[in-house]
PDB file of C-alpha atoms in Angstrom:
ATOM      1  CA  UNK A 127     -27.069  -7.510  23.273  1.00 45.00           C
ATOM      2  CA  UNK A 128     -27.307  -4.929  26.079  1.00 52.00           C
ATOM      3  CA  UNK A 129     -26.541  -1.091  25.603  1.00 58.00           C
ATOM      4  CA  UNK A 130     -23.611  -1.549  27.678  1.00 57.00           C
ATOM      5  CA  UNK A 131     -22.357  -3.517  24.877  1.00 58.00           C
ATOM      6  CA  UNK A 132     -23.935  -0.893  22.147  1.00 56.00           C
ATOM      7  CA  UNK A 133     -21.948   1.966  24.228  1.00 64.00           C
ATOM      8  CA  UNK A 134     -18.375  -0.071  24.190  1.00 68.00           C
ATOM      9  CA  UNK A 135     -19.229  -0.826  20.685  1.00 65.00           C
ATOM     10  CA  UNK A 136     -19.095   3.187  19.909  1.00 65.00           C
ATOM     11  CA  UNK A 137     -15.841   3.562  21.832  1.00 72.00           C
ATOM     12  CA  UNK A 138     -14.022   0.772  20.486  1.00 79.00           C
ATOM     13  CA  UNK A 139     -15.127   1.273  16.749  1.00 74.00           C
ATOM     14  CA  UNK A 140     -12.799   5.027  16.514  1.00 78.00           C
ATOM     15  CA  UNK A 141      -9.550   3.390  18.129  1.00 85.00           C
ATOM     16  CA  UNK A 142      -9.870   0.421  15.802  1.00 84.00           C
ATOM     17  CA  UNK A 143     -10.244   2.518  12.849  1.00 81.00           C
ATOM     18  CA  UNK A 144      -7.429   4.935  13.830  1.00 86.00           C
ATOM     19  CA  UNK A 145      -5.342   1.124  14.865  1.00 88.00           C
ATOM     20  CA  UNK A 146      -5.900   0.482  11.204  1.00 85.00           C
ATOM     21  CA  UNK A 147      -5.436   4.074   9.602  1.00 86.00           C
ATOM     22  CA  UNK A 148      -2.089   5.276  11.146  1.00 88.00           C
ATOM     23  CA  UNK A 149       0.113   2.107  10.877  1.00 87.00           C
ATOM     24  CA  UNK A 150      -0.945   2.569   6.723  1.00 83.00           C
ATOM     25  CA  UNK A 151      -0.317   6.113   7.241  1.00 84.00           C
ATOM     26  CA  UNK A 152       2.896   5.292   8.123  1.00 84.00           C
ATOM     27  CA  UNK A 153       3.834   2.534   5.581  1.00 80.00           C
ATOM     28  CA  UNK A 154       2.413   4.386   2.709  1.00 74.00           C
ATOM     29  CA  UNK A 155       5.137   7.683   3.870  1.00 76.00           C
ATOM     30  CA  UNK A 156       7.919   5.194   4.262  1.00 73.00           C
ATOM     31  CA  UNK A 157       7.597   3.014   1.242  1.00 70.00           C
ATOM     32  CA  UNK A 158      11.267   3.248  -0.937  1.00 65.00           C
ATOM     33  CA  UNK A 159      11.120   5.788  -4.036  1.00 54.00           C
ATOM     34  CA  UNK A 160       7.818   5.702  -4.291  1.00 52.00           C
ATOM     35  CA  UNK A 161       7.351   7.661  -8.018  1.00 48.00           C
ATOM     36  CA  UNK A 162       7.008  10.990  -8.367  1.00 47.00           C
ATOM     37  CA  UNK A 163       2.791  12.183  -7.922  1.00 49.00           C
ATOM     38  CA  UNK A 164       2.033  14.840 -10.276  1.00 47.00           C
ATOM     39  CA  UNK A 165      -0.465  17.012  -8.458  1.00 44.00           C
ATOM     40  CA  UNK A 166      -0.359  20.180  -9.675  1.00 44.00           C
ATOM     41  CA  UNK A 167       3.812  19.593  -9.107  1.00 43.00           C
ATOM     42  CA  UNK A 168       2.999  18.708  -5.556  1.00 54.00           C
ATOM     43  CA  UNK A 169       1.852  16.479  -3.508  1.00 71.00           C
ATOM     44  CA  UNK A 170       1.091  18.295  -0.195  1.00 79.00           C
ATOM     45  CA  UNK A 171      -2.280  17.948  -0.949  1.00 78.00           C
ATOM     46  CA  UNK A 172      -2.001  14.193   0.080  1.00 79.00           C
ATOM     47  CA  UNK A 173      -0.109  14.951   3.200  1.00 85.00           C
ATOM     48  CA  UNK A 174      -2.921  17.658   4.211  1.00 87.00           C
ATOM     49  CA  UNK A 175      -5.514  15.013   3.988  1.00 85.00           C
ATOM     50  CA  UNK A 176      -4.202  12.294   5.166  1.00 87.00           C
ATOM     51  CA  UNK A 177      -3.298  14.235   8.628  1.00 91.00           C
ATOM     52  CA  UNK A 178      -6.242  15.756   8.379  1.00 91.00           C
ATOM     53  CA  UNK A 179      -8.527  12.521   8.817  1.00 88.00           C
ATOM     54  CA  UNK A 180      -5.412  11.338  11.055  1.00 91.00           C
ATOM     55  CA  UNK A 181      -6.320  14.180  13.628  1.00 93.00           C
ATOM     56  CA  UNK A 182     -10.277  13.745  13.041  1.00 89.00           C
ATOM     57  CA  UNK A 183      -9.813  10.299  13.932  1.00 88.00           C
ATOM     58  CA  UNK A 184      -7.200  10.480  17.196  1.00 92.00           C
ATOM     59  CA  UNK A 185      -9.611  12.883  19.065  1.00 89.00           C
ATOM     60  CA  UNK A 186     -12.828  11.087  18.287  1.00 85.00           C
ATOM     61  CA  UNK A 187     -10.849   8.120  19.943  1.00 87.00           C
ATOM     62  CA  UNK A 188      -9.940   9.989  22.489  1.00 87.00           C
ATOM     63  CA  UNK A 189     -12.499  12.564  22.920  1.00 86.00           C
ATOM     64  CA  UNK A 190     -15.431  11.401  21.324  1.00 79.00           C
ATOM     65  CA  UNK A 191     -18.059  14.344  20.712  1.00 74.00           C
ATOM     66  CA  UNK A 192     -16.249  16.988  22.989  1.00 82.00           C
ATOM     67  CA  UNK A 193     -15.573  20.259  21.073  1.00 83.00           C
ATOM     68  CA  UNK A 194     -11.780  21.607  21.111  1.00 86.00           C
ATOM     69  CA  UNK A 195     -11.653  24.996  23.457  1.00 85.00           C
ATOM     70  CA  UNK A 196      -8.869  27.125  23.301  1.00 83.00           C
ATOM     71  CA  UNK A 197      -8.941  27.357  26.917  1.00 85.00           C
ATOM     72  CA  UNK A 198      -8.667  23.882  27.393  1.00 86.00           C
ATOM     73  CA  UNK A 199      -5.033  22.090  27.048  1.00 88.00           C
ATOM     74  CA  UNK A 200      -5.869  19.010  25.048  1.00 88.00           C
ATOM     75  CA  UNK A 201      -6.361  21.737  21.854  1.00 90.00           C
ATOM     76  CA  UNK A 202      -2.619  22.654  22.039  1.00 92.00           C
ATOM     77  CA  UNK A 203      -1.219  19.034  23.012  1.00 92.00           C
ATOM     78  CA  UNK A 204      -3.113  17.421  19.898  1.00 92.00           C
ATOM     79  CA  UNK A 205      -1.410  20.043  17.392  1.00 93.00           C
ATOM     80  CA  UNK A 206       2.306  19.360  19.770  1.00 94.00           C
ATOM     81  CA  UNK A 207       1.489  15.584  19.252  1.00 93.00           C
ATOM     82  CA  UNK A 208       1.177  15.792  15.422  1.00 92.00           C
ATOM     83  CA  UNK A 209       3.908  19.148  14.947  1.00 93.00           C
ATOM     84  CA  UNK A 210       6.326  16.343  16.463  1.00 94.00           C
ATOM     85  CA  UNK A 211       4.830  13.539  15.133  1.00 91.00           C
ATOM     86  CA  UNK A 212       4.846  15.097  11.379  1.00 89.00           C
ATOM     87  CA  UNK A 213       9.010  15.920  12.091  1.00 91.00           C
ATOM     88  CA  UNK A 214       9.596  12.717  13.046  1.00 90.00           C
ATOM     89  CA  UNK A 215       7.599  11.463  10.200  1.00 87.00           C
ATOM     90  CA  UNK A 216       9.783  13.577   7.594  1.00 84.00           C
ATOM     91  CA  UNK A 217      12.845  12.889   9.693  1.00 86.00           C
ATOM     92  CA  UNK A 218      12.803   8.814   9.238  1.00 84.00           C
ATOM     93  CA  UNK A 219      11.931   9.330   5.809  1.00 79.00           C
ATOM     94  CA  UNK A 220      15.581  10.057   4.822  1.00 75.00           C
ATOM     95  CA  UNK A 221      16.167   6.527   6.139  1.00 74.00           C
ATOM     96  CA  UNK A 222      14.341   4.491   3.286  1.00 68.00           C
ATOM     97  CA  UNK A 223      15.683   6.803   0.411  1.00 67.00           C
ATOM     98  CA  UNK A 224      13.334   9.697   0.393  1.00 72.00           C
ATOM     99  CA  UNK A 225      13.750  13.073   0.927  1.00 72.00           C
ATOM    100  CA  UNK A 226      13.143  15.428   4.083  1.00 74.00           C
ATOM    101  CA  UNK A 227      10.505  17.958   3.283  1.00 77.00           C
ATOM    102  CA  UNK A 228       9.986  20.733   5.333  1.00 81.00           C
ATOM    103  CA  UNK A 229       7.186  22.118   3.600  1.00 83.00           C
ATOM    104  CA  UNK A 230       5.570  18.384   3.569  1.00 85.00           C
ATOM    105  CA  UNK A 231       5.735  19.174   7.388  1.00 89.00           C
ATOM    106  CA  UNK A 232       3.820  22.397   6.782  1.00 91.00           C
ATOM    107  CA  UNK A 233       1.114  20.156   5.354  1.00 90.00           C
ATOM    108  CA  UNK A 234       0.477  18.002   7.786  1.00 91.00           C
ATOM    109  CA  UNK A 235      -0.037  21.144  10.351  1.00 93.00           C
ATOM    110  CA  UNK A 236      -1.852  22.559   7.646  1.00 93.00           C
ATOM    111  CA  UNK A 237      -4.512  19.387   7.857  1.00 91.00           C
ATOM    112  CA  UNK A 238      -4.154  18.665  11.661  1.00 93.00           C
ATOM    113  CA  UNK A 239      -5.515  22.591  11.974  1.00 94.00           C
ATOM    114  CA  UNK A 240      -8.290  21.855   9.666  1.00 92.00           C
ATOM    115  CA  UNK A 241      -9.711  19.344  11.387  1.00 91.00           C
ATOM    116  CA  UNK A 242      -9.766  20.640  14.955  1.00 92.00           C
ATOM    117  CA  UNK A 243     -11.256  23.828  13.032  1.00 91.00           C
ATOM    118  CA  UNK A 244     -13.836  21.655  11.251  1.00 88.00           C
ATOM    119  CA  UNK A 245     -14.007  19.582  15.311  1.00 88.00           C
ATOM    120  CA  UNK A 246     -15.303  23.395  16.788  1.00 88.00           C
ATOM    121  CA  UNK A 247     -17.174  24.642  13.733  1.00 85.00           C
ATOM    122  CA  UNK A 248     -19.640  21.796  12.655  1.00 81.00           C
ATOM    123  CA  UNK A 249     -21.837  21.025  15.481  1.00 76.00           C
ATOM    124  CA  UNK A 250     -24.567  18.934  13.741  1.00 83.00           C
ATOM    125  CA  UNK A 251     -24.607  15.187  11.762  1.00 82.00           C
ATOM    126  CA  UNK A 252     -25.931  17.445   9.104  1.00 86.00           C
ATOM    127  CA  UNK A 253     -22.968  19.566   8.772  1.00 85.00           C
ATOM    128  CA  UNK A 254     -20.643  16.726   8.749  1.00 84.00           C
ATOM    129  CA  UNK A 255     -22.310  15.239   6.147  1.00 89.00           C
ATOM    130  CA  UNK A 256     -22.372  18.091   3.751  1.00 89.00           C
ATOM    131  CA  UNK A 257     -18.592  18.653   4.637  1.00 86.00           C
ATOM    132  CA  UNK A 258     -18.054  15.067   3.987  1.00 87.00           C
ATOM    133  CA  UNK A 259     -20.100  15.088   0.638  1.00 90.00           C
ATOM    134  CA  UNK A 260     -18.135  18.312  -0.622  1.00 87.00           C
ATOM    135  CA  UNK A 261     -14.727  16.765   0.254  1.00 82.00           C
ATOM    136  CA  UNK A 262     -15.643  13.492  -1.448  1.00 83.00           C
ATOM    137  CA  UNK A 263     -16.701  15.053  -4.409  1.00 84.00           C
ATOM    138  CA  UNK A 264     -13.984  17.568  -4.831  1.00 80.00           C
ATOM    139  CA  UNK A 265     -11.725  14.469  -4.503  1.00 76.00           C
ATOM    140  CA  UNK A 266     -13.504  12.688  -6.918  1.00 77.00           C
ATOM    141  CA  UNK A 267     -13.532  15.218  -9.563  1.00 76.00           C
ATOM    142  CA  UNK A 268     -10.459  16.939  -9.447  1.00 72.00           C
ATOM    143  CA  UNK A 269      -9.732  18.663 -12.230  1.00 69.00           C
ATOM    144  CA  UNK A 270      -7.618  17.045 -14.981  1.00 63.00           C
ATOM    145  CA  UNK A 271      -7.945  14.624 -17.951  1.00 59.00           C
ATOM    146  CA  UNK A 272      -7.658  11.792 -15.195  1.00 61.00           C
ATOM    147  CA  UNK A 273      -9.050  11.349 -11.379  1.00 60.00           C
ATOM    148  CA  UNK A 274      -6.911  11.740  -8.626  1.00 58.00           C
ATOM    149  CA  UNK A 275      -6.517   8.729  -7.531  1.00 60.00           C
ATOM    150  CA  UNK A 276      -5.123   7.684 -10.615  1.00 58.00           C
ATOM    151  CA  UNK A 277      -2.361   9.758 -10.144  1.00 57.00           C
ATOM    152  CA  UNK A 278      -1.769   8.372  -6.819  1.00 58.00           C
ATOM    153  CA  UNK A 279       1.056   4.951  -6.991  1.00 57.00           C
ATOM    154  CA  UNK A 280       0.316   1.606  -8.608  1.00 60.00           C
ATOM    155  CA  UNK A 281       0.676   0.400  -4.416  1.00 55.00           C
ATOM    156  CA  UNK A 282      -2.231   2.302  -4.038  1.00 57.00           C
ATOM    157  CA  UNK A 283      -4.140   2.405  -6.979  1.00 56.00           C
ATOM    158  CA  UNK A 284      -4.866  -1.449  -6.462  1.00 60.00           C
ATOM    159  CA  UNK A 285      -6.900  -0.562  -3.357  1.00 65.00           C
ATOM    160  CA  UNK A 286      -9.457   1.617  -5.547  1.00 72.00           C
ATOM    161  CA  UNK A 287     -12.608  -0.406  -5.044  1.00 76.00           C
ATOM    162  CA  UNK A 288     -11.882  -0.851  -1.430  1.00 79.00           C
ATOM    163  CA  UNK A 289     -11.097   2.994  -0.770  1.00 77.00           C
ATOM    164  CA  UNK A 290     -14.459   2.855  -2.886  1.00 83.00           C
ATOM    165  CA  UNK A 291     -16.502   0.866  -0.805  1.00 86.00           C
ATOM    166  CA  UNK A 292     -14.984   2.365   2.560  1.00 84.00           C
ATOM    167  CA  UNK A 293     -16.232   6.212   1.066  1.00 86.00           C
ATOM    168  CA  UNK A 294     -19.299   5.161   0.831  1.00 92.00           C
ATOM    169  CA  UNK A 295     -20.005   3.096   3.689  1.00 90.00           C
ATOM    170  CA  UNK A 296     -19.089   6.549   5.890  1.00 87.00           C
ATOM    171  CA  UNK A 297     -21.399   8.328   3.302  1.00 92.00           C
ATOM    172  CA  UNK A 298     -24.216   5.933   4.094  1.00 94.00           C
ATOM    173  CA  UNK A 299     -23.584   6.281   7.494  1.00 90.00           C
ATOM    174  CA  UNK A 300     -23.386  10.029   7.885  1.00 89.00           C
ATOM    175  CA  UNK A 301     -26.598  10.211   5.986  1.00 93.00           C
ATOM    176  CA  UNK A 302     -28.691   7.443   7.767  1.00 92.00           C
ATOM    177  CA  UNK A 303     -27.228   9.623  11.224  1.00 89.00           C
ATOM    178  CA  UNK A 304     -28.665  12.862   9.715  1.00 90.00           C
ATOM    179  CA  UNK A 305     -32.028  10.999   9.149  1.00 92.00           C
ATOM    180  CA  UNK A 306     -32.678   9.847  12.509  1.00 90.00           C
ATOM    181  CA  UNK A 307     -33.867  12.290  14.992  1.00 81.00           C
ATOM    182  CA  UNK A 308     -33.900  10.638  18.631  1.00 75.00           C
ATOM    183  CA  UNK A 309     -30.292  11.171  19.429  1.00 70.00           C
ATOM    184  CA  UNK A 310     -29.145   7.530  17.978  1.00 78.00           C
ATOM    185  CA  UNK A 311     -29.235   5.353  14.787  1.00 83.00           C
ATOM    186  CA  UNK A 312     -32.571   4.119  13.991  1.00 87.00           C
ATOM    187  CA  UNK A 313     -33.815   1.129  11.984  1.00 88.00           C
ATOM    188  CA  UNK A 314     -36.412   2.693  10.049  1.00 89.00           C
ATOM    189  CA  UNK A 315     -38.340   2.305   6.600  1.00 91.00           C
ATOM    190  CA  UNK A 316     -38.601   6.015   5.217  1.00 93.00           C
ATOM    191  CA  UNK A 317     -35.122   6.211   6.007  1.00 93.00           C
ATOM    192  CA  UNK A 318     -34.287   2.912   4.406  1.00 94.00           C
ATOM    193  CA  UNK A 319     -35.983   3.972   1.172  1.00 95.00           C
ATOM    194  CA  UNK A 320     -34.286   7.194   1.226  1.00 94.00           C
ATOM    195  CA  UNK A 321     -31.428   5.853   1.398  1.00 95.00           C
ATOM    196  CA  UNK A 322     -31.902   3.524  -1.305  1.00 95.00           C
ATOM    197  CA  UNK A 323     -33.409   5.760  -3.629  1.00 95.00           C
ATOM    198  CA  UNK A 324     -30.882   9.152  -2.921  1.00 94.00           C
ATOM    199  CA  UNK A 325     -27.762   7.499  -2.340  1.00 95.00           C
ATOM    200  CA  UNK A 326     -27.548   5.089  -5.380  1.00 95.00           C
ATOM    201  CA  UNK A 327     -28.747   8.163  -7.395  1.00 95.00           C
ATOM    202  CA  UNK A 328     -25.516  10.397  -5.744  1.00 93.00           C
ATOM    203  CA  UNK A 329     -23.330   7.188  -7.298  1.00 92.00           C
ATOM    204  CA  UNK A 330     -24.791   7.540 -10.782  1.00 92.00           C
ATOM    205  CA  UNK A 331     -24.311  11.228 -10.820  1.00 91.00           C
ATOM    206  CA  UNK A 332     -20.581  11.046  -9.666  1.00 87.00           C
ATOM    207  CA  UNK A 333     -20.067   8.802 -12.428  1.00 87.00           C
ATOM    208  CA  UNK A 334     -22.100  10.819 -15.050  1.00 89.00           C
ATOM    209  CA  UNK A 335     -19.982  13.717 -13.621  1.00 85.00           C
ATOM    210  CA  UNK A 336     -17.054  11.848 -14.615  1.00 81.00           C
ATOM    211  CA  UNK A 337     -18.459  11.001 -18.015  1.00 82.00           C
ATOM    212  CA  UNK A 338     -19.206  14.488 -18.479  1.00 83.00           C
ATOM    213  CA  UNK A 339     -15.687  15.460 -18.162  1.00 77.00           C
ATOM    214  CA  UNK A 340     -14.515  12.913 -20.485  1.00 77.00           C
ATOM    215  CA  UNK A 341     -13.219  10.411 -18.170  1.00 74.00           C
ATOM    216  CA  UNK A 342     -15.585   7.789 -18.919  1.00 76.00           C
ATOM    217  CA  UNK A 343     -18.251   6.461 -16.952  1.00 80.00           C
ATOM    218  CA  UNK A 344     -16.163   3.395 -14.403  1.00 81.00           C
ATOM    219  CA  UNK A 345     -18.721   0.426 -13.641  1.00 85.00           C
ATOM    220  CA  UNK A 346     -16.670  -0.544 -11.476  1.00 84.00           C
ATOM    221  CA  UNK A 347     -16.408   2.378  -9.464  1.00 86.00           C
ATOM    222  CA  UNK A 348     -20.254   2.627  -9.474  1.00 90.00           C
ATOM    223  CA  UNK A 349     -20.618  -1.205  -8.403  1.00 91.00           C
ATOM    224  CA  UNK A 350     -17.979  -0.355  -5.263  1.00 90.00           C
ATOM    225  CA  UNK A 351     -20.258   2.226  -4.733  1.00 92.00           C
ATOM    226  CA  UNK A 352     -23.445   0.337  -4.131  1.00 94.00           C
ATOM    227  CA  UNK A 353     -21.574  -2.658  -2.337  1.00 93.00           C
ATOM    228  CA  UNK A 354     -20.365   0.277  -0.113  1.00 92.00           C
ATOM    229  CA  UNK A 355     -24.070   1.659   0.578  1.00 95.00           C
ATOM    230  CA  UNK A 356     -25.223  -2.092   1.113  1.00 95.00           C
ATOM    231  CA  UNK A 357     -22.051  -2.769   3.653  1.00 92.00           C
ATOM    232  CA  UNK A 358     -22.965   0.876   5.162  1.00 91.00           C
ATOM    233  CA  UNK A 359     -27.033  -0.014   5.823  1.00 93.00           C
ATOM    234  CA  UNK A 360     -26.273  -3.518   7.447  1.00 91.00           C
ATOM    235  CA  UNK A 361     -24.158  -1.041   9.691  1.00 86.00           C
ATOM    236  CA  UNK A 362     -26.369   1.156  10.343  1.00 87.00           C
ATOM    237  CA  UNK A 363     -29.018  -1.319  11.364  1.00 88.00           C
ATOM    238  CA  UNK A 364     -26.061  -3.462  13.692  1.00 83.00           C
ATOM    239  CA  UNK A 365     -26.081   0.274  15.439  1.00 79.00           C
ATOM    240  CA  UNK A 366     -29.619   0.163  15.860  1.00 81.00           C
ATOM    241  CA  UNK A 367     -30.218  -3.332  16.746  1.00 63.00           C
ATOM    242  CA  UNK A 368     -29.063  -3.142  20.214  1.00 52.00           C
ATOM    243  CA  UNK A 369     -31.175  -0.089  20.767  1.00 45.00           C
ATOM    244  CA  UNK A 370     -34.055  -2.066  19.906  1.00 42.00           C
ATOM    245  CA  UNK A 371     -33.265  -5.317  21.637  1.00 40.00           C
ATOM    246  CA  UNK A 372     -32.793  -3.345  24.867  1.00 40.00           C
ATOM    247  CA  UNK A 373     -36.309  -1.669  24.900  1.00 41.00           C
ATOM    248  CA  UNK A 374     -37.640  -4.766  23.789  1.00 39.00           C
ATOM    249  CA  UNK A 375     -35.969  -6.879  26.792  1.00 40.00           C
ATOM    250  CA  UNK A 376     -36.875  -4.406  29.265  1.00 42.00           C
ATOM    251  CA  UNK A 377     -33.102  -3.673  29.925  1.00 42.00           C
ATOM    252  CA  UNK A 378     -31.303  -6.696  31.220  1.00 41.00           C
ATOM    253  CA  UNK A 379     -28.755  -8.041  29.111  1.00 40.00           C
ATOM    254  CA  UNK A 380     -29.322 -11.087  26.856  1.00 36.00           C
TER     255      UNK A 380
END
């Protein structure tokens, strides 16, 4: 494997993700009656989130690692794009039986800001990470007798240890990113060990977290957890592979 292939690899990988994420985006706000979710008496919460990582994920797709500038147009067609797209969104809503929301819309501008502003202000694998680990966590352990996801629509609920695994495996993979130090992911031991040792460790507090707050302690949550950290360092070392194979060939393709 060349790093040709590693670089088409890294621009392929976002659009696939955001191939998968916004056609589910879209079923899950055009499913029938979906019940009512009691968050707080709201759930614009979900729709900030959810357009939040929609707009994180369209410009790393299309942008990769640029910064947004506010003297650059693609700032102020991404938040046009998603302003229209989150109208039209609310709009066909009212075909399938639900209602029209206006401040839903609010929401999704709401998240779409957020993560341009999060796109300019954290400049560094380490700040992502922390971000990420804060979000996650405040996700996790939002307050209430029950977690949020519980909350969330039996349609959804019975994709727990999947949205499980899938946390983790970007946890893993911020964290292995933050590790390395040459500019690209690295196959290494100390970091393998680290990550072995810290990141199981972050699993059994989040669930001792949960215990704490008298939710009881989920092994299955904690299992999804440590398949997602496994799934995450077999990525991590696929990312570094090619690296290595092409220093080791001398830089013709195999």
């Amino acid at each position: 494997m060349s790093k040709i292939t590693q670089k088409r690899l890294r621009k392929i990988l976002p659009w696939a993700m955001l191939a998968v994420y916004w056609p589910l985006l879209f079923l899950g706000t055009h499913l029938p009656r979906l019940p009512h979710i009691p968050l707080g008496q709201s759930d614009k919460v979900l729709h900030y989130l959810a357009y939040l990582i929609l707009t994180l994920l369209f410009w790393l797709a299309r942008f990769g690692s640029q910064r947004p500038s506010l003297r650059k147009a693609r700032l102020y067609k991404i938040i046009i794009l998603f302003s229209l797209y989150g109208i039209l969104d609310e709009v066909t809503q009212s075909f399938v039986g639900r209602c029209c929301d206006g401040w839903d819309w609010v929401a999704d501008i709401c998240g779409s800001l957020t993560a341009l502003l999060l796109l300019y202000v954290l400049r560094s694998w380490l700040h992502w990470l922390i971000a990420y680990v804060v979000g996650l966590f405040l996700i996790c352990h939002w307050p209430g007798r029950e977690p949020l996801f519980s909350k969330l629509p039996s349609f959804f609920q019975q994709f727990q240890v999947a949205y499980g695994m899938i946390g983790y495996i970007i946890l893993t993979l911020l964290w292995w990113r933050t590790l390395c130090r040459n500019g690209r992911f690295e196959f290494k031991g100390t970091i393998l060990t680290a990550t072995l040792f810290v990141l199981p460790l972050y699993a059994l507090l989040d669930e001792t977290a949960n215990l704490l707050m008298k939710r009881g302690f989920n092994l299955t949550d904690y299992l999804s957890a440590l398949g997602g950290i496994t799934v995450g360092i077999v990525c991590a070392w696929m990312l570094a592979r090619p690296t290595k194979l092409y220093a080791v060939s001398g830089g013709h393709d195999e």
